[in-house]
Short mmCIF file of C-alpha atoms in Angstrom, two decimals:
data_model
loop_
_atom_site.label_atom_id
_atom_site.label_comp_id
_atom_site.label_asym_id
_atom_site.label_seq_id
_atom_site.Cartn_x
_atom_site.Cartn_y
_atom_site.Cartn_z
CA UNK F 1 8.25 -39.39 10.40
CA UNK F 2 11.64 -38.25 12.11
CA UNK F 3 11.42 -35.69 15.09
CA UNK F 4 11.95 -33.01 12.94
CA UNK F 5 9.30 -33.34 10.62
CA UNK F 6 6.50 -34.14 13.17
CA UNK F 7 7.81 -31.13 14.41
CA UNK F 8 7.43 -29.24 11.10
CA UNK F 9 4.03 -31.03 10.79
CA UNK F 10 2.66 -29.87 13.88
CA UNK F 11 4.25 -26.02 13.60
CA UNK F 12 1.91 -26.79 10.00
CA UNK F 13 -1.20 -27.85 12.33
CA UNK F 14 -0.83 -25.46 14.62
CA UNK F 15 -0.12 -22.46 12.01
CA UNK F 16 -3.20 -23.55 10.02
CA UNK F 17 -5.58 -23.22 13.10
CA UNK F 18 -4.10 -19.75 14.22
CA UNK F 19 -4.56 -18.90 10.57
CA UNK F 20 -8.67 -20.13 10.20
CA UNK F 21 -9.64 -17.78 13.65
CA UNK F 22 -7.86 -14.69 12.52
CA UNK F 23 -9.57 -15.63 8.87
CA UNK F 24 -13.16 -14.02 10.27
CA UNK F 25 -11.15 -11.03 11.32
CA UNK F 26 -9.35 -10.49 8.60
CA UNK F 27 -12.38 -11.10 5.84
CA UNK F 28 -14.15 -8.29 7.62
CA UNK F 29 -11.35 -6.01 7.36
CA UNK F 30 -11.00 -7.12 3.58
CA UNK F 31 -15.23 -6.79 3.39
CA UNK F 32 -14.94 -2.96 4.05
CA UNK F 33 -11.94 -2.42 1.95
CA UNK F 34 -14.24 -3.30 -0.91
CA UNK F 35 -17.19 -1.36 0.14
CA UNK F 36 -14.82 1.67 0.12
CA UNK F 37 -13.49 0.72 -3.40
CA UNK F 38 -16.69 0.71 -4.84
CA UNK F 39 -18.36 3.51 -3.08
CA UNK F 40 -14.92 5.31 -4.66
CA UNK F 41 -16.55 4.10 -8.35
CA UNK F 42 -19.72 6.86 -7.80
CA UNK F 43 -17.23 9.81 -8.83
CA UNK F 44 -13.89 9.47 -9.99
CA UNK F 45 -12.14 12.69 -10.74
CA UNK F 46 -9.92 10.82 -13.27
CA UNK F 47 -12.96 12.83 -15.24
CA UNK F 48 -10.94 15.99 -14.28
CA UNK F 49 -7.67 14.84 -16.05
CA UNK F 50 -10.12 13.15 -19.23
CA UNK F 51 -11.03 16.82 -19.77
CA UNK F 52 -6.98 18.12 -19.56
CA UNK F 53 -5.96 15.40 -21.70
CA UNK F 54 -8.67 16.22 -24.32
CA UNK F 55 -7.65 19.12 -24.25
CA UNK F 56 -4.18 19.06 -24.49
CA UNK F 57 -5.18 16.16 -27.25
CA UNK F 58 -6.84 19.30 -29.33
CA UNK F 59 -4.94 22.30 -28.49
CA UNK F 60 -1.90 23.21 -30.98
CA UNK F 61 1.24 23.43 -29.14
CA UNK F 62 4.81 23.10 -29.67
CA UNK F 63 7.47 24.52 -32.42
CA UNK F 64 4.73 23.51 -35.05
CA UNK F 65 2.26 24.99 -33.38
CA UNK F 66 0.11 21.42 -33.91
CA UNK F 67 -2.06 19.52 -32.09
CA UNK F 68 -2.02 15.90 -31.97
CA UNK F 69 -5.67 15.10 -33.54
CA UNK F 70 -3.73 13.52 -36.39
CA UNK F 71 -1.56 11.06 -34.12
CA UNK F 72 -1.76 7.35 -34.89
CA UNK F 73 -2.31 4.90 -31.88
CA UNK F 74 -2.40 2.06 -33.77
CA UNK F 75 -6.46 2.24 -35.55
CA UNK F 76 -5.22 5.31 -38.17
CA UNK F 77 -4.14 8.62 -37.76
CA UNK F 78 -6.68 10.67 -35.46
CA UNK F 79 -8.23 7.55 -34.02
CA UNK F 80 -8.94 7.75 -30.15
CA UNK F 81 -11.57 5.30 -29.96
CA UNK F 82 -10.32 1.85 -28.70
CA UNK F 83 -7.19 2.88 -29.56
CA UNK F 84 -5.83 2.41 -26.03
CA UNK F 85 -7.16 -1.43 -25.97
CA UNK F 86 -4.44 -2.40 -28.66
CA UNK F 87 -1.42 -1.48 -27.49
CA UNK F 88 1.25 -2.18 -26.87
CA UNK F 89 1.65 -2.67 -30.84
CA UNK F 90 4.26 -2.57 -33.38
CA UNK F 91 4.62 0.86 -35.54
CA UNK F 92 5.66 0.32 -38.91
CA UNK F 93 7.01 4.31 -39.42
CA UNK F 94 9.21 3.66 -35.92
CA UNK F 95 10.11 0.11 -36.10
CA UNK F 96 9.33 -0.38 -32.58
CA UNK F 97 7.03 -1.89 -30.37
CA UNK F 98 5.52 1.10 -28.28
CA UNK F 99 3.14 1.59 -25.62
CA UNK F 100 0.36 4.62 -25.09
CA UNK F 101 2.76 6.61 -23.49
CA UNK F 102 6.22 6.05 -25.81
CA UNK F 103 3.97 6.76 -29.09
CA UNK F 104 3.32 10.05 -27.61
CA UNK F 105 6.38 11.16 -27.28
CA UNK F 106 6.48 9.80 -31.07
CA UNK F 107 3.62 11.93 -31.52
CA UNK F 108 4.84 14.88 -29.81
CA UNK F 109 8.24 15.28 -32.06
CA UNK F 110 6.53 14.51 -35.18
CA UNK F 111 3.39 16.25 -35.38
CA UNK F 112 4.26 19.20 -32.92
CA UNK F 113 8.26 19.44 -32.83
CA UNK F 114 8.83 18.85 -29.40
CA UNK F 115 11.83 17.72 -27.83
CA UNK F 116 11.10 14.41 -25.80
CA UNK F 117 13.50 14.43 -23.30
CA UNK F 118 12.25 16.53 -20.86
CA UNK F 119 9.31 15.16 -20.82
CA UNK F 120 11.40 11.90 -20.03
CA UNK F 121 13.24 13.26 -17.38
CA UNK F 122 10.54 15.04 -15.52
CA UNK F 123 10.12 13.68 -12.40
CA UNK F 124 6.17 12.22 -12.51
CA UNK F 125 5.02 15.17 -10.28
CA UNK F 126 6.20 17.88 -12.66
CA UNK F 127 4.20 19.50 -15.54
CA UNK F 128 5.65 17.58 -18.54
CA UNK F 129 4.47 14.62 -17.01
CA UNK F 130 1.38 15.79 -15.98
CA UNK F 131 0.44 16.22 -19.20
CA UNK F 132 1.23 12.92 -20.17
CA UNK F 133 -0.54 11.44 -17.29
CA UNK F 134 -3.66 13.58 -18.55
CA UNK F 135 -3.40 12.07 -21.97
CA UNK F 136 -2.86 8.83 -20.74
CA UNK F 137 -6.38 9.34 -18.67
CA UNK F 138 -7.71 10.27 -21.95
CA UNK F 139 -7.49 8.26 -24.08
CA UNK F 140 -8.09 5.45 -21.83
CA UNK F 141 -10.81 6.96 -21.01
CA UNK F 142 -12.02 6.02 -24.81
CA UNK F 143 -11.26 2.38 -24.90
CA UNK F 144 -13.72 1.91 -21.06
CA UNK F 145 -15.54 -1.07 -21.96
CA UNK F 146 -13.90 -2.67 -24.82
CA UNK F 147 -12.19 -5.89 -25.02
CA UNK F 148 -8.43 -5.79 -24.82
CA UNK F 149 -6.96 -7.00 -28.11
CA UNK F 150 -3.60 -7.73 -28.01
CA UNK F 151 -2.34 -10.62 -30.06
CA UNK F 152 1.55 -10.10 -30.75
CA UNK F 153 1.97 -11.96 -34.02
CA UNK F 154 4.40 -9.01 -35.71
CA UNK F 155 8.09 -10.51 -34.74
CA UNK F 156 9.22 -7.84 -33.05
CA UNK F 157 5.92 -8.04 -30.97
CA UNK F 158 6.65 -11.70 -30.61
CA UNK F 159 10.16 -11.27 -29.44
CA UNK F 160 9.47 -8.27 -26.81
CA UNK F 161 6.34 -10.12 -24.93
CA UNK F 162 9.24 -12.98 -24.26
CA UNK F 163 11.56 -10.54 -23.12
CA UNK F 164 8.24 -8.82 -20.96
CA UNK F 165 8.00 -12.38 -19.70
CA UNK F 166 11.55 -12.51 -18.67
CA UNK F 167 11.95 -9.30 -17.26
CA UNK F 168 8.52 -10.10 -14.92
CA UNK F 169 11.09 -13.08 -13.56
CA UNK F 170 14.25 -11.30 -13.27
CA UNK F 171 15.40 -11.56 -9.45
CA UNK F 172 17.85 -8.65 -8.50
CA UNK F 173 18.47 -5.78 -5.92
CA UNK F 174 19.35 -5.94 -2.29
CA UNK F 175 15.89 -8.06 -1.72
CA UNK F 176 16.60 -10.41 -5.13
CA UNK F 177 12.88 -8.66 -5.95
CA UNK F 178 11.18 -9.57 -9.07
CA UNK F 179 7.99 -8.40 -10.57
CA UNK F 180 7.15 -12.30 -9.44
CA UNK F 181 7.88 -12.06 -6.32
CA UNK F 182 4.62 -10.13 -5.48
CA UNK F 183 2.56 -10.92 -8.52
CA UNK F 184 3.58 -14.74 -9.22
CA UNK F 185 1.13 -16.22 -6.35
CA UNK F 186 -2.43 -16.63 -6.69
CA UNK F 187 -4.30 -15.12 -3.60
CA UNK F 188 -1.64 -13.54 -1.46
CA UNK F 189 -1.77 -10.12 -0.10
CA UNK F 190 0.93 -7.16 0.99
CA UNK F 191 -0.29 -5.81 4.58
CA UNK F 192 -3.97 -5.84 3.33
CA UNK F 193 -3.49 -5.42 -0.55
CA UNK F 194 -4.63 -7.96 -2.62
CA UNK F 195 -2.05 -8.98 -5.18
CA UNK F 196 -3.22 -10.00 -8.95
CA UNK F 197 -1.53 -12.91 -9.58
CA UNK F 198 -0.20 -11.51 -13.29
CA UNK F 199 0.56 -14.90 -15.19
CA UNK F 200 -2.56 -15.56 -15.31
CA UNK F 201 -5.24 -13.73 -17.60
CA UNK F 202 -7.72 -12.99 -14.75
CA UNK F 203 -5.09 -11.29 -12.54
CA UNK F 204 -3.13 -9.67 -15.83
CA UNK F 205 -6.80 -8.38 -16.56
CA UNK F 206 -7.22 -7.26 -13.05
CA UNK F 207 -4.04 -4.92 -13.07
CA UNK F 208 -4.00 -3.65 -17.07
CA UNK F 209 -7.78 -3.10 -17.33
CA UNK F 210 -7.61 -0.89 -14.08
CA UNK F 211 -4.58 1.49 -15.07
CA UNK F 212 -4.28 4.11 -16.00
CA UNK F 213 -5.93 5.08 -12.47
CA UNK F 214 -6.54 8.45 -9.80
CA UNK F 215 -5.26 7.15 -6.71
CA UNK F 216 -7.41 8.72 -3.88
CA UNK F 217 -4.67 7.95 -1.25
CA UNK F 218 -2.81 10.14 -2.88
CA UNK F 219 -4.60 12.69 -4.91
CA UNK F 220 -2.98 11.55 -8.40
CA UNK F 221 -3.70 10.71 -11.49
CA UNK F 222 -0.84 7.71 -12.49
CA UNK F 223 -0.09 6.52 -15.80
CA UNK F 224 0.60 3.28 -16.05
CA UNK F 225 4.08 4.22 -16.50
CA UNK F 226 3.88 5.65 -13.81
CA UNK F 227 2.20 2.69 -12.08
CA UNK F 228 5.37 0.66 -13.07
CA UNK F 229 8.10 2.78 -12.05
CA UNK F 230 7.31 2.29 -8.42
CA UNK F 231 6.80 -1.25 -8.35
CA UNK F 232 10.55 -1.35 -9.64
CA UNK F 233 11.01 1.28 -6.91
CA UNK F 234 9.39 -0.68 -4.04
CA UNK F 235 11.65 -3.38 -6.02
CA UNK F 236 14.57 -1.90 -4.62
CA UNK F 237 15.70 -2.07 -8.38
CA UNK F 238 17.39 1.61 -9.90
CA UNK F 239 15.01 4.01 -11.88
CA UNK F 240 13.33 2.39 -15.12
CA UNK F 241 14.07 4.85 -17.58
CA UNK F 242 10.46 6.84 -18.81
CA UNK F 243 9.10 4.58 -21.94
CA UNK F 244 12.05 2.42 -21.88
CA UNK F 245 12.06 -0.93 -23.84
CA UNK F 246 11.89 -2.96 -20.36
CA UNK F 247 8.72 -1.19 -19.32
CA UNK F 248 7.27 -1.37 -22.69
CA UNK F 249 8.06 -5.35 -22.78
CA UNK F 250 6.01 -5.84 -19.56
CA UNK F 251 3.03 -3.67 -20.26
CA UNK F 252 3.29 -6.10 -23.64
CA UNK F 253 3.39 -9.22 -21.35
CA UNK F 254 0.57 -7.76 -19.00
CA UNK F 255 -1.61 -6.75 -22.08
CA UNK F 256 -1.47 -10.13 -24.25
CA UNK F 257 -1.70 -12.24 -21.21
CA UNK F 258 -4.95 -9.83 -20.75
CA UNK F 259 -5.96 -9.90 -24.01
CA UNK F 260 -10.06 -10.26 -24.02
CA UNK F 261 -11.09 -8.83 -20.50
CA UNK F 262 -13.09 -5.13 -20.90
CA UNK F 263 -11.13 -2.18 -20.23
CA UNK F 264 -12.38 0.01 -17.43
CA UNK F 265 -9.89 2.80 -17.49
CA UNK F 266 -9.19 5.42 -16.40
CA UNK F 267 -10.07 3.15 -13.05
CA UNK F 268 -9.70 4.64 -9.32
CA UNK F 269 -7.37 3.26 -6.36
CA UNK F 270 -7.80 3.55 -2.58
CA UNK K 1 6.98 -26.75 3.87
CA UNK K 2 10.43 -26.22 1.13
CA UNK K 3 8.59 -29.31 -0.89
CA UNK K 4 5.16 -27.76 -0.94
CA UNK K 5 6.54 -24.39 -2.38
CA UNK K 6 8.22 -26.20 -4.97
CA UNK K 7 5.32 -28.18 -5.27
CA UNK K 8 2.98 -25.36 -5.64
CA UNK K 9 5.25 -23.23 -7.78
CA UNK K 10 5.36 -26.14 -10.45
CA UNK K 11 1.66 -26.27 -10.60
CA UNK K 12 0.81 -22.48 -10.80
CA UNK K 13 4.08 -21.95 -13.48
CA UNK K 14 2.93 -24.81 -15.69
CA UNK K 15 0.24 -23.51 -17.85
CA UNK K 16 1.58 -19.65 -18.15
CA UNK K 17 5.14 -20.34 -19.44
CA UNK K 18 3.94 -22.87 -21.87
CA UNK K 19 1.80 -20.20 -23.87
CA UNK K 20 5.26 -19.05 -25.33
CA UNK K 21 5.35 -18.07 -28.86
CA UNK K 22 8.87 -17.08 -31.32
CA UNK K 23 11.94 -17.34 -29.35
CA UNK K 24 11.33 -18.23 -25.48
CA UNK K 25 12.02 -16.24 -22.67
CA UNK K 26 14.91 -18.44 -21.05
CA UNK K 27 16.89 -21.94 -21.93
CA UNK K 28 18.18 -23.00 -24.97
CA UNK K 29 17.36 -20.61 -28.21
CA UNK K 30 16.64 -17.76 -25.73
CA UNK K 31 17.63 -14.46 -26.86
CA UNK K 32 20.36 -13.30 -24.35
CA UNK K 33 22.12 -10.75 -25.43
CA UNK K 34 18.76 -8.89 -26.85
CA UNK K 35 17.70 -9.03 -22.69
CA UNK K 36 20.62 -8.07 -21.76
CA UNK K 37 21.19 -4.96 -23.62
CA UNK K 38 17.20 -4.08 -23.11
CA UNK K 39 18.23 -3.88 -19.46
CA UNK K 40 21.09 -1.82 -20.17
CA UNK K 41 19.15 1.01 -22.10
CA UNK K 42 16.25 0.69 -19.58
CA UNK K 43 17.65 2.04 -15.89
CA UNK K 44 19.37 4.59 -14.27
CA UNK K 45 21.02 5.25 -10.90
CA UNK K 46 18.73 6.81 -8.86
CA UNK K 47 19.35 7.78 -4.99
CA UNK K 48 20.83 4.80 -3.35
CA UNK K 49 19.25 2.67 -6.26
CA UNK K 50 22.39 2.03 -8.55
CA UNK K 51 22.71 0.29 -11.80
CA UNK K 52 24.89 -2.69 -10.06
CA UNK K 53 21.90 -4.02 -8.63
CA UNK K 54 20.91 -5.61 -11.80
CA UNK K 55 24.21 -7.42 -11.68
CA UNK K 56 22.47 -11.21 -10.50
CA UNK K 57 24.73 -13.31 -8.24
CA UNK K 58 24.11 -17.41 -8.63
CA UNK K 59 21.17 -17.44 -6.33
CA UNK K 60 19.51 -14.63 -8.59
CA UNK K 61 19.97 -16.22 -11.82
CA UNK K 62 19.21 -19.45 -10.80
CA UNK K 63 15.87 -18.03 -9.43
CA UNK K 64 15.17 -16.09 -12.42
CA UNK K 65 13.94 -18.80 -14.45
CA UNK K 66 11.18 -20.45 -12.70
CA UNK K 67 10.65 -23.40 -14.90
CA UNK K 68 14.31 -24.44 -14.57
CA UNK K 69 14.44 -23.50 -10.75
CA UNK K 70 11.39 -24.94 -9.72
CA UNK K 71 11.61 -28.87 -11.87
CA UNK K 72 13.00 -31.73 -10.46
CA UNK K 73 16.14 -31.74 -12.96
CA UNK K 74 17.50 -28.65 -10.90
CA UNK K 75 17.40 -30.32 -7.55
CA UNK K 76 20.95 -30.77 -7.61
CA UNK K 77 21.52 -27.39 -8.32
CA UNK K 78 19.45 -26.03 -5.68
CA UNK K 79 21.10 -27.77 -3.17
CA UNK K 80 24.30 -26.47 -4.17
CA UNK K 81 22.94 -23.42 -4.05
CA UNK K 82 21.68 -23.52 -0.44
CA UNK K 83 24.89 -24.80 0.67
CA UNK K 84 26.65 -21.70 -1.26
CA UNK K 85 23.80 -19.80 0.82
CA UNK K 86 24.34 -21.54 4.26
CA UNK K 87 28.36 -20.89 4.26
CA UNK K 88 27.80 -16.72 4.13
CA UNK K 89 25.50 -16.94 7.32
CA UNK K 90 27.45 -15.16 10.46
CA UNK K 91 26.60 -16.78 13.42
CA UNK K 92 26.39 -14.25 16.50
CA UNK K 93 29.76 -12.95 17.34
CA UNK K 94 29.29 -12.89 21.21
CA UNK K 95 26.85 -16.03 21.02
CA UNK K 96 23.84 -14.29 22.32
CA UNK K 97 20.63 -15.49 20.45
CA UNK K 98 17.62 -13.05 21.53
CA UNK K 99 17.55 -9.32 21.92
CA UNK K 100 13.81 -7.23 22.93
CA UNK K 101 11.13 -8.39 21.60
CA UNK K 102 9.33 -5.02 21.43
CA UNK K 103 12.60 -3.69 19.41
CA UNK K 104 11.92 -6.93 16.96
CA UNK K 105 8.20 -5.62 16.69
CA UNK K 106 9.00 -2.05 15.71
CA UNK K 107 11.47 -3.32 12.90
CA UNK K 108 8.91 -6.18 11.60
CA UNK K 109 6.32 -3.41 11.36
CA UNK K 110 8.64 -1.42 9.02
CA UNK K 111 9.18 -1.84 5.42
CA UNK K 112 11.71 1.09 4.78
CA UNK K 113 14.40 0.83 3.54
CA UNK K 114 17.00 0.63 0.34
CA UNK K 115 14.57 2.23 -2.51
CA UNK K 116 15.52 5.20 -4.58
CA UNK K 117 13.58 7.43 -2.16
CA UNK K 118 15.57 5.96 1.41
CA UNK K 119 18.65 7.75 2.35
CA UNK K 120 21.87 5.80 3.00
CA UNK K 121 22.06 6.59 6.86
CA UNK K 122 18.38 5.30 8.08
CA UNK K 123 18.56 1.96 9.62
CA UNK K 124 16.18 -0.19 7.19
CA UNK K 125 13.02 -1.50 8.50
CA UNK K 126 12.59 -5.61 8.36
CA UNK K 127 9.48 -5.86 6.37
CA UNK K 128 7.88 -8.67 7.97
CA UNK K 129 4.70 -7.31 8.00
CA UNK K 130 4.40 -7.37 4.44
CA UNK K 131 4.53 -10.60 4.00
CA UNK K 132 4.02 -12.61 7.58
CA UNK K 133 1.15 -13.27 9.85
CA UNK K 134 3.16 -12.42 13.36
CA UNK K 135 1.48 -11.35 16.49
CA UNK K 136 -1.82 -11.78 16.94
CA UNK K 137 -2.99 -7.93 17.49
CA UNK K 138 -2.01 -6.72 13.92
CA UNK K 139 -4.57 -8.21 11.54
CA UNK K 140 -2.73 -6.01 8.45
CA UNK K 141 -0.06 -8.35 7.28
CA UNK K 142 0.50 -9.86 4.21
CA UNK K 143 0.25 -13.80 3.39
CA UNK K 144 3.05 -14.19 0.80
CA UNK K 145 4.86 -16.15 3.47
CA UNK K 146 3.46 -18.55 6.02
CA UNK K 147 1.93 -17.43 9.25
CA UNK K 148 4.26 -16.99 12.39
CA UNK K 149 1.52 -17.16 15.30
CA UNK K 150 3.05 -19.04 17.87
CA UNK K 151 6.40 -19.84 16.24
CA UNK K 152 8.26 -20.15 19.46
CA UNK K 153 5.77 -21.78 21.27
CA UNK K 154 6.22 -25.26 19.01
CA UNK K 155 10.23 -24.75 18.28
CA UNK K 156 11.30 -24.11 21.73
CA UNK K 157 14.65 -22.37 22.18
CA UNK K 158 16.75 -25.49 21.53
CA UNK K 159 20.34 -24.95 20.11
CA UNK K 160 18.62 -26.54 17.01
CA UNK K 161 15.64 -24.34 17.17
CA UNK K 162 18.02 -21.10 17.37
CA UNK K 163 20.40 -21.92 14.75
CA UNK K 164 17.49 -22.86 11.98
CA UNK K 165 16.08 -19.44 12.95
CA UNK K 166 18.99 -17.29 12.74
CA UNK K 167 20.28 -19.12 9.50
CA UNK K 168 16.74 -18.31 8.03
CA UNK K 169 16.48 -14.55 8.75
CA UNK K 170 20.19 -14.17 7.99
CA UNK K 171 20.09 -16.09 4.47
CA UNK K 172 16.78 -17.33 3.88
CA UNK K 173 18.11 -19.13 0.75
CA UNK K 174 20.26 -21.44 2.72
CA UNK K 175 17.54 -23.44 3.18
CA UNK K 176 15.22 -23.09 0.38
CA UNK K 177 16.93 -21.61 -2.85
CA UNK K 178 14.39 -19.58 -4.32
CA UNK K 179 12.40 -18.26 -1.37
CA UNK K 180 10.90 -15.37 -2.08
CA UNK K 181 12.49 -13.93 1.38
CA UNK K 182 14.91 -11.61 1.43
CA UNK K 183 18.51 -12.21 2.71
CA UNK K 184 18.55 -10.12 5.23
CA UNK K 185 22.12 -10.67 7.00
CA UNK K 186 24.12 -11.89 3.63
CA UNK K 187 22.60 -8.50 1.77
CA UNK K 188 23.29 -6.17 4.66
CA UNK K 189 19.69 -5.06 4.94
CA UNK K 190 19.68 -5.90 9.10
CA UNK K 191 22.79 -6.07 11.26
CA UNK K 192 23.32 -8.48 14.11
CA UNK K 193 21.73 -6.61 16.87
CA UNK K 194 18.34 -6.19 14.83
CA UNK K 195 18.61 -9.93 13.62
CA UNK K 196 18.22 -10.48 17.60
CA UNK K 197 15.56 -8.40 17.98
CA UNK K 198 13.55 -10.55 15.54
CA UNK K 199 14.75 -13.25 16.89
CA UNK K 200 13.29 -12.53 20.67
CA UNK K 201 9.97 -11.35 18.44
CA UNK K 202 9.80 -15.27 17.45
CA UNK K 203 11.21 -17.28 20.31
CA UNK K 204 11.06 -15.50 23.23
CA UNK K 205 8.00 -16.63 25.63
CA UNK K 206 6.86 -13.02 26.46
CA UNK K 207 6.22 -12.32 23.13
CA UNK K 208 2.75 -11.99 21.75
CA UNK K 209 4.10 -14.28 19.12
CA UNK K 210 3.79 -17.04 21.87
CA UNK K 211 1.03 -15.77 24.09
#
C-alpha cells in the first residue's frame, strides 16, 4: 500500500466505526418511524376519496351525460375488480400501452364526451385532477390484495417496459439525476426515508403496491401520477407531461418488475 | 472507495438488466430514435425547469447506461471522462481554501434549489444532508454516499488534502465518472464562496465534523 491508500484505508476504518455508534441512534429513530407508519394503517382516509371516486365512477357526467360503469380497464367493459393489478396493458381499440390514469382520460372522451386536456393541464391540486386522483383511489381500492399481474408479452408492451427501463437510467438536469440515482441502491436512505431499491422485484413491489396513496404529511390523496411527477421534480428534470408515454413506460417497468407481490392500495404515507 | 462502487454497482446491475425481453433498452439493436422522441412528447418547461435539461452532455450519456458504464470494457472511457471532468474544475481565484464552517452547515442542511417550484434568484441549498452522514448532532441524513464523520481529522489540510476536496465538491465526476454526486461548481449549483464554506464544514478543526 502507497501513502495514499493507507490513507484512504484508514479514512475507510475510521468512517466505518463512526458509522456502527451512530447505527443504535439512528435504528431507534428508524424504529419509531415505523411504529408511526403502521399506527397510520388503523384509518386511512384514502376511504374518503374510495367513496368520491365511486361515485364519480357511477354518476353520468359530461356532454353525453354518461357515466363510466361501462369503461374497460383491461378485464371487459365495466370491470373494476382487479382491474387496477393489470395495468399498465396494451388496448387493442387505442393501440397504446396505457396506465390507470391515461385509460381514463380514454374513458372520459369516449363514453362521456369530455375534452381531456384540461384535465391534463390541471395543476394536481385543482378539481379536474382531483377527480382523477379519486378514481385512481378507487379503483385501486378494488385490486387491495391481489397479485400484480403484469407480464408484457404484446410488442408494444415489450418495447415500452425497455424504454421504462431506460428512462429509470437516464442521467440529466443540473444534478445529472436519474430515477437510479435514488432508487438503484439497495438499503440507502434520503435524510431518514428509506429508498426501495426499484430493479429489484421486492423494492418495485414496495413502491407500486403502495401507490396510489393519502399522504398524511400533507393531507392528499396522490395518484401515482402524481407520485411520479415529483420525483422528476425533485429530479430537477422539466414537468412530465400528465399520462405521457415516459411516465406510462416506467409505471410499466415498476409494475412487471413487480409483477406477483399483493396490491395494498390505496396505501397511506407519513 | 471508486473500485468498490464500481464493484458494487456490477453486482447489484447484473441480474435486473439481464431479464430484458424484445429489443433492449441500450447498446446495439436498441431502439433510439423511439426513446428519443418518447422524451420529446413527454415534458414541458416548467418554472426554471426547461426542456434543455434533457439535452445529456458526455458524462450523462455515458452514465446512462449502467451496464456499459459500470464493466471493465469502459474503463478507458471513464477515465477519459474524469479527465474531461477534472479540466472544468476552477481552482479558488484568490487561493483561499476554507470559509465558516457554520455557513458550510446551513448550506449542507439545505436541499433547495433548481426544481420547477425554486425561483431563479434564491441561492440553492448544497444538499448534503440528503445523502451524507456529516456532523455528528444530526442523526437525519441520508446514506447514498459515504459517511463524512471526521473527514478532516484523517486528511489533514495538506495542499493534497485541499485540492482532492475542492476538485470533488466542484466536479465530483473528475474523479469517479458516474458518481451519483452532483457537480456542484461545473453545473453552477454553488459558487466559490459557498464551495468554501463546505470546505471549512470538512477540514477545518473547529468543526463538529472533526470534534
Amino acid at each position: 500500500m502507497d501513502r495514499k491508500s493507507l490513507g484512504v484505508a484508514a479514512f475507510l476504518a475510521l468512517a466505518a466505526a463512526g458509522a456502527t455508534t451512530a447505527y443504535a441512534q439512528k435504528d431507534k429513530a428508524l424504529e419509531s418511524i415505523d411504529a408511526y407508519r403502521e399506527a397510520l394503517q388503523d384509518g386511512n382516509p384514502a376511504e374518503l376519496y374510495e367513496a368520491t371516486g365511486e361515485e364519480l365512477w357511477k354518476t353520468p357526467a359530461g356532454p353525453k351525460n354518461a357515466s363510466l360503469e361501462k369503461c374497460d380497464l383491461g378485464l371487459g367493459a365495466g370491470v373494476v375488480q382487479g382491474a387496477y393489478a393489470q395495468l399498465p396493458r396494451h388496448f387493442a381499440d387505442t393501440d397504446r400501452v396505457q396506465d390507470l390514469e391515461s385509460r381514463l382520460l380514454t374513458c372520459m372522451e369516449t363514453l362521456q364526451g369530455k375534452d381531456p386536456k384540461p384535465y391534463i393541464q390541471a395543476s394536481f391540486k385543482d378539481p379536474p385532477k382531483e377527480e382523477m386522483n379519486a378514481l385512481s383511489a378507487y379503483i385501486s381500492g378494488l385490486s387491495k390484495g391481489m397479485p400484480i399481474n403484469v407480464r408484457p408479452t404484446h410488442p408494444k408492451e415489450l418495447a415500452m417496459v425497455e424504454l421504462g427501463r431506460r428512462m429509470f437510467f437516464f442521467e440529466g438536469g443540473p444534478y445529472d439525476f436519474s430515477c437510479a440515482t435514488c432508487h438503484g441502491q439497495e438499503g440507502t436512505r434520503i435524510r431518514m426515508q428509506e429508498l426501495p431499491y426499484i430493479p429489484s422485484a421486492k423494492g418495485a413491489a414496495s413502491g407500486w403496491t403502495s401507490w396510489p396513496a393519502y399522504r398524511v404529511s400533507s393531507g392528499e390523496m396522490w395518484s401515482m401520477q402524481w407520485r411520479i411527477n415529483d420525483c422528476f421534480r425533485q429530479q430537477r428534470f422539466p414537468e412530465p407531461v400528465y399520462a405521457s408515454d415516459a411516465t406510462i413506460a416506467l409505471s410499466l417497468y415498476m409494475a412487471a418488475t413487480a409483477s406477483g407481490a399483493t396490491m395494498k392500495t390505496p396505501g397511506i404515507k407519513r | 472507495m471508486k473500485h468498490l462502487v464500481v464493484l458494487a454497482a456490477l453486482l447489484l446491475s447484473g441480474p435486473a438488466l439481464a431479464q430484458s425481453a424484445g429489443k433492449p433498452a441500450w447498446g446495439p439493436g436498441a431502439d433510439d430514435a423511439a426513446f428519443a422522441a418518447m422524451l420529446k412528447t413527454s415534458f414541458k418547461d416548467k418554472g426554471i425547469a426547461k426542456l434543455d435539461r434533457l439535452t445529456q452532455d458526455e458524462t450523462q450519456a455515458f452514465c446512462s447506461d449502467p451496464g456499459a458504464a459500470s464493466g471493465p470494457a469502459a474503463a478507458a472511457q471513464r477515465e477519459k471522462i474524469e479527465a474531461a471532468n477534472m479540466a472544468t474544475v476552477k481552482w479558488p481565484s484568490d487561493g483561499k481554501w476554507l470559509g465558516d464552517w457554520k455557513e458550510g452547515e446551513k448550506l449542507a442542511q439545505s436541499g433547495r434549489g433548481l426544481t420547477w417550484t425554486d425561483k431563479a434568484d434564491q441561492p440553492n441549498g448544497a444538499n448534503c444532508y440528503n445523502c451524507h452522514q456529516i456532523t455528528p448532532q444530526e442523526i437525519s441524513h441520508g446514506t447514498i454516499g459515504p459517511s463524512l464523520l471526521g473527514y478532516g481529522k484523517v486528511r489533514g489540510t495538506s495542499e493534497d488534502a485541499l485540492k482532492a476536496t475542492w476538485a470533488k465538491i466542484w466536479n465530483a465526476k473528475a474523479s469517479n465518472a458516474c458518481s451519483l454526486m452532483p457537480r456542484s461548481g461545473h453545473m453552477g449549483i454553488l459558487g466559490e464562496a459557498q464551495i468554501r464554506h463546505l470546505m471549512a464544514l470538512l477540514l477545518d478543526p473547529q468543526s463538529p465534523v472533526n470534534k
